[in-house]
Short mmCIF file of C-alpha atoms in Angstrom, two decimals:
data_model
loop_
_atom_site.label_atom_id
_atom_site.label_comp_id
_atom_site.label_asym_id
_atom_site.label_seq_id
_atom_site.Cartn_x
_atom_site.Cartn_y
_atom_site.Cartn_z
CA LEU A 20 0.00 0.00 0.00
CA ALA A 21 1.32 3.40 -0.92
CA LYS A 22 1.77 5.46 2.23
CA THR A 23 0.91 9.13 1.98
CA THR A 24 2.20 12.08 3.97
CA GLN A 25 0.47 15.46 4.13
CA PRO A 26 0.81 18.52 6.34
CA ILE A 27 -1.33 18.18 9.44
CA SER A 28 -2.89 21.61 9.13
CA MET A 29 -2.89 24.79 7.06
CA ASP A 30 -4.38 28.23 7.51
CA SER A 31 -5.47 30.56 4.74
CA TYR A 32 -7.57 33.63 4.11
CA GLU A 33 -10.58 33.99 1.90
CA GLY A 34 -9.74 34.63 -1.72
CA GLN A 35 -6.29 33.08 -1.55
CA GLU A 36 -5.07 30.07 -3.49
CA VAL A 37 -4.25 27.09 -1.32
CA ASN A 38 -1.83 24.35 -2.32
CA ILE A 39 -1.68 21.12 -0.33
CA THR A 40 1.13 18.74 -1.16
CA CYS A 41 1.04 15.01 -0.57
CA SER A 42 4.06 12.71 -0.66
CA HIS A 43 3.63 9.13 -1.90
CA ASN A 44 7.11 7.81 -2.54
CA ASN A 45 6.14 4.19 -3.16
CA ILE A 46 3.31 4.79 -5.58
CA ALA A 47 2.82 1.89 -7.98
CA THR A 48 2.88 2.19 -11.74
CA ASN A 49 -0.87 1.85 -12.23
CA ASP A 50 -1.96 3.83 -9.18
CA TYR A 51 -4.05 6.94 -9.48
CA ILE A 52 -4.05 9.76 -6.94
CA THR A 53 -7.37 10.81 -5.48
CA TRP A 54 -8.24 13.68 -3.17
CA TYR A 55 -11.24 13.81 -0.88
CA GLN A 56 -12.74 16.60 1.22
CA GLN A 57 -14.47 15.97 4.51
CA PHE A 58 -16.61 18.30 6.58
CA PRO A 59 -17.36 17.49 10.23
CA SER A 60 -19.84 14.65 10.66
CA GLN A 61 -20.12 14.09 6.91
CA GLY A 62 -18.69 11.42 4.66
CA PRO A 63 -15.62 12.24 2.58
CA ARG A 64 -16.44 13.78 -0.79
CA PHE A 65 -14.48 13.15 -3.98
CA ILE A 66 -12.70 16.25 -5.25
CA ILE A 67 -10.33 15.24 -8.02
CA GLN A 68 -8.32 12.33 -9.38
CA GLY A 69 -5.29 12.14 -11.63
CA TYR A 70 -2.50 9.94 -12.91
CA LYS A 71 0.12 12.36 -14.22
CA THR A 72 0.80 15.98 -15.17
CA LYS A 73 -2.22 18.16 -14.48
CA VAL A 74 -5.92 17.65 -14.02
CA THR A 75 -8.42 20.44 -13.55
CA ASN A 76 -12.10 20.43 -12.76
CA GLU A 77 -14.60 23.03 -11.62
CA VAL A 78 -13.37 23.02 -8.02
CA ALA A 79 -9.65 22.21 -8.02
CA SER A 80 -6.49 21.39 -9.92
CA LEU A 81 -4.15 18.51 -9.31
CA PHE A 82 -0.50 18.75 -10.23
CA ILE A 83 1.58 15.59 -10.48
CA PRO A 84 5.29 15.74 -11.34
CA ALA A 85 6.91 13.31 -13.73
CA ASP A 86 8.21 11.01 -10.97
CA ARG A 87 4.71 10.87 -9.42
CA LYS A 88 6.17 10.66 -5.92
CA SER A 89 4.12 13.64 -4.83
CA SER A 90 1.05 15.57 -5.87
CA THR A 91 -0.35 19.00 -5.12
CA LEU A 92 -4.00 19.85 -4.73
CA SER A 93 -4.65 23.47 -5.66
CA LEU A 94 -7.79 25.23 -4.48
CA PRO A 95 -8.24 28.60 -6.20
CA ARG A 96 -9.70 31.51 -4.26
CA VAL A 97 -10.81 29.62 -1.17
CA SER A 98 -13.84 30.67 0.83
CA LEU A 99 -14.87 30.05 4.41
CA SER A 100 -16.85 27.00 3.24
CA ASP A 101 -13.63 25.32 2.11
CA THR A 102 -12.65 24.83 5.75
CA ALA A 103 -12.43 21.05 5.94
CA VAL A 104 -10.06 18.10 6.12
CA TYR A 105 -8.44 17.09 2.85
CA TYR A 106 -7.21 13.56 2.25
CA CYS A 107 -4.84 12.31 -0.40
CA LEU A 108 -5.28 8.65 -1.32
CA VAL A 109 -3.27 6.55 -3.71
CA GLY A 110 -5.08 3.88 -5.67
CA LEU A 111 -4.19 0.28 -5.01
CA ASN A 112 -2.90 -2.12 -7.54
CA THR A 113 -2.77 -5.12 -5.26
CA GLY A 114 -5.87 -6.86 -6.48
CA GLY A 115 -7.66 -6.11 -3.25
CA PHE A 116 -10.06 -3.39 -2.23
CA LYS A 117 -8.60 -1.86 0.87
CA THR A 118 -8.32 1.85 1.43
CA ILE A 119 -6.00 3.50 3.88
CA PHE A 120 -6.82 7.03 4.89
CA GLY A 121 -3.71 8.70 6.19
CA ALA A 122 -3.74 11.73 8.40
CA GLY A 123 -5.44 14.40 6.34
CA THR A 124 -4.73 18.10 6.16
CA ARG A 125 -6.98 20.31 8.22
CA LEU A 126 -7.48 23.50 6.24
CA PHE A 127 -8.85 26.49 8.11
CA VAL A 128 -9.95 29.46 6.02
CA LYS A 129 -10.23 32.76 7.81
CA ALA A 130 -12.15 35.87 6.84
CA ALA B 18 -28.22 11.49 -9.07
CA ALA B 19 -28.63 8.60 -6.68
CA GLY B 20 -26.27 8.55 -3.74
CA VAL B 21 -25.25 6.03 -1.13
CA ILE B 22 -27.96 5.53 1.45
CA GLN B 23 -27.28 4.52 5.01
CA SER B 24 -29.71 3.65 7.74
CA PRO B 25 -30.29 4.42 10.45
CA ARG B 26 -28.66 7.84 10.61
CA HIS B 27 -28.45 7.74 14.37
CA LEU B 28 -28.42 4.78 16.73
CA ILE B 29 -28.15 4.60 20.48
CA LYS B 30 -27.35 1.31 22.15
CA GLU B 31 -26.33 0.04 25.55
CA LYS B 32 -23.12 -1.83 26.25
CA ARG B 33 -23.23 -5.48 25.25
CA GLU B 34 -26.16 -4.95 22.89
CA THR B 35 -26.06 -5.59 19.17
CA ALA B 36 -26.49 -3.20 16.27
CA THR B 37 -27.07 -3.57 12.55
CA LEU B 38 -26.14 -0.83 10.12
CA LYS B 39 -27.38 -0.88 6.55
CA CYS B 40 -25.91 0.48 3.37
CA TYR B 41 -27.47 0.82 -0.08
CA PRO B 42 -24.82 1.53 -2.70
CA ILE B 43 -25.20 3.59 -5.82
CA PRO B 44 -26.93 1.48 -8.50
CA ARG B 45 -24.51 -0.51 -10.67
CA HIS B 46 -21.61 0.01 -8.30
CA ASP B 47 -19.84 -3.29 -7.67
CA THR B 48 -17.82 -2.53 -4.53
CA VAL B 49 -18.87 -1.57 -1.02
CA TYR B 50 -16.59 -0.35 1.75
CA TRP B 51 -17.21 0.18 5.46
CA TYR B 52 -15.30 2.69 7.58
CA GLN B 53 -15.29 3.69 11.22
CA GLN B 54 -14.42 7.22 12.25
CA GLY B 55 -14.01 8.08 15.89
CA PRO B 56 -14.18 11.65 17.19
CA GLY B 57 -11.30 13.71 15.79
CA GLN B 58 -9.87 10.71 13.97
CA ASP B 59 -9.38 9.79 10.34
CA PRO B 60 -11.60 7.16 8.72
CA GLN B 61 -10.45 3.61 9.44
CA PHE B 62 -11.13 0.95 6.85
CA LEU B 63 -13.12 -2.00 8.23
CA ILE B 64 -14.08 -4.28 5.38
CA SER B 65 -14.95 -4.32 1.69
CA PHE B 66 -17.01 -6.39 -0.71
CA TYR B 67 -16.61 -6.81 -4.42
CA GLU B 68 -19.48 -8.33 -6.37
CA LYS B 69 -21.03 -9.56 -3.12
CA MET B 70 -17.90 -11.40 -2.01
CA GLN B 71 -15.78 -10.22 0.90
CA SER B 72 -12.66 -8.69 -0.53
CA ASP B 73 -10.48 -7.18 2.17
CA LYS B 74 -10.54 -6.72 5.90
CA GLY B 75 -8.98 -3.91 7.83
CA SER B 76 -9.12 -3.17 11.50
CA ILE B 77 -12.48 -4.81 12.04
CA PRO B 78 -13.00 -6.38 15.47
CA ASP B 79 -14.05 -10.01 15.63
CA ARG B 80 -17.29 -8.83 17.23
CA PHE B 81 -18.22 -7.21 13.93
CA SER B 82 -19.31 -8.99 10.80
CA ALA B 83 -20.63 -7.82 7.48
CA GLN B 84 -22.18 -9.17 4.36
CA GLN B 85 -23.43 -8.03 1.01
CA PHE B 86 -26.71 -9.34 -0.31
CA SER B 87 -27.96 -10.29 -3.75
CA ASP B 88 -29.42 -6.80 -4.25
CA TYR B 89 -25.96 -5.36 -3.41
CA HIS B 90 -27.00 -3.74 -0.18
CA SER B 91 -24.67 -4.42 2.72
CA GLU B 92 -25.10 -4.78 6.45
CA LEU B 93 -22.58 -4.32 9.23
CA ASN B 94 -23.47 -6.34 12.30
CA MET B 95 -21.92 -5.35 15.59
CA SER B 96 -22.26 -7.46 18.72
CA SER B 97 -21.24 -7.09 22.36
CA LEU B 98 -21.01 -3.36 21.86
CA GLU B 99 -18.41 -1.46 23.82
CA LEU B 100 -18.17 2.21 24.69
CA GLY B 101 -15.26 2.51 22.28
CA ASP B 102 -17.49 1.51 19.38
CA SER B 103 -19.16 4.90 19.54
CA ALA B 104 -18.27 6.48 16.23
CA LEU B 105 -19.47 7.50 12.81
CA TYR B 106 -19.75 4.56 10.45
CA PHE B 107 -19.52 5.32 6.77
CA CYS B 108 -20.32 3.15 3.85
CA ALA B 109 -18.91 3.92 0.42
CA SER B 110 -19.47 2.39 -2.98
CA SER B 111 -17.52 2.44 -6.20
CA LEU B 112 -17.32 0.99 -9.66
CA GLN B 113 -13.96 -0.72 -9.83
CA ARG B 114 -11.38 0.59 -12.21
CA ARG B 115 -7.91 -0.80 -11.59
CA GLY B 116 -5.91 1.68 -9.55
CA ALA B 117 -8.44 4.44 -10.07
CA ASP B 118 -11.06 3.70 -7.48
CA THR B 119 -13.39 6.63 -6.79
CA GLN B 120 -15.48 6.03 -3.73
CA TYR B 121 -18.77 7.73 -3.03
CA PHE B 122 -19.58 7.98 0.63
CA GLY B 123 -22.89 7.86 2.38
CA PRO B 124 -23.96 10.30 5.09
CA GLY B 125 -22.93 7.91 7.82
CA THR B 126 -24.55 6.31 10.84
CA ARG B 127 -23.70 7.85 14.17
CA LEU B 128 -23.57 5.08 16.76
CA THR B 129 -23.58 5.99 20.42
CA VAL B 130 -22.96 3.26 22.97
CA LEU B 131 -23.99 4.10 26.51
#
């Protein structure tokens, strides 16, 4: 299983761009990188998924360097409602269906 | 769009009682996952099912069991409940794509053991 490492917490202000980097040094060749957002007492919510280079959707961008040993979730112009925990998960290529949530990043957006 | 449904949303039990949590995955999804999340903790994987067969087990106590039925809904059965079992229990479903699993989570069941 690819272990992931993220910052424990981050602070930001409304309107700023926030970049959260995740390290996954032992990512496997076929693994994808997926980011989830979780609000208190709610289930994690899919944000974005990518394999290499850059992926962008309506809420975020995901940057993955060529070696794929890390990835950066970019949230443009955050608002107070983006205060949440963000998890980086690396897809498994072991033939099983087991998911390990590492310690996520607690983002706090201030006015 | 249909989402993952969990029932009940809240459950209060006494120590040593049993509890059954239900999960209805998104239609046509072939994989179901169960997670436990204690207060202030990250989700902990319990067990998963692929095409109604148990696939992987995580940190699931022996007092817990789960199964997936022919209609793809899943149930998590918890016996001899302990105070430490108080947590949010999430179910997620996905359509398997090798290495690119995207899980859709339900709203969770909050279990309180008194």
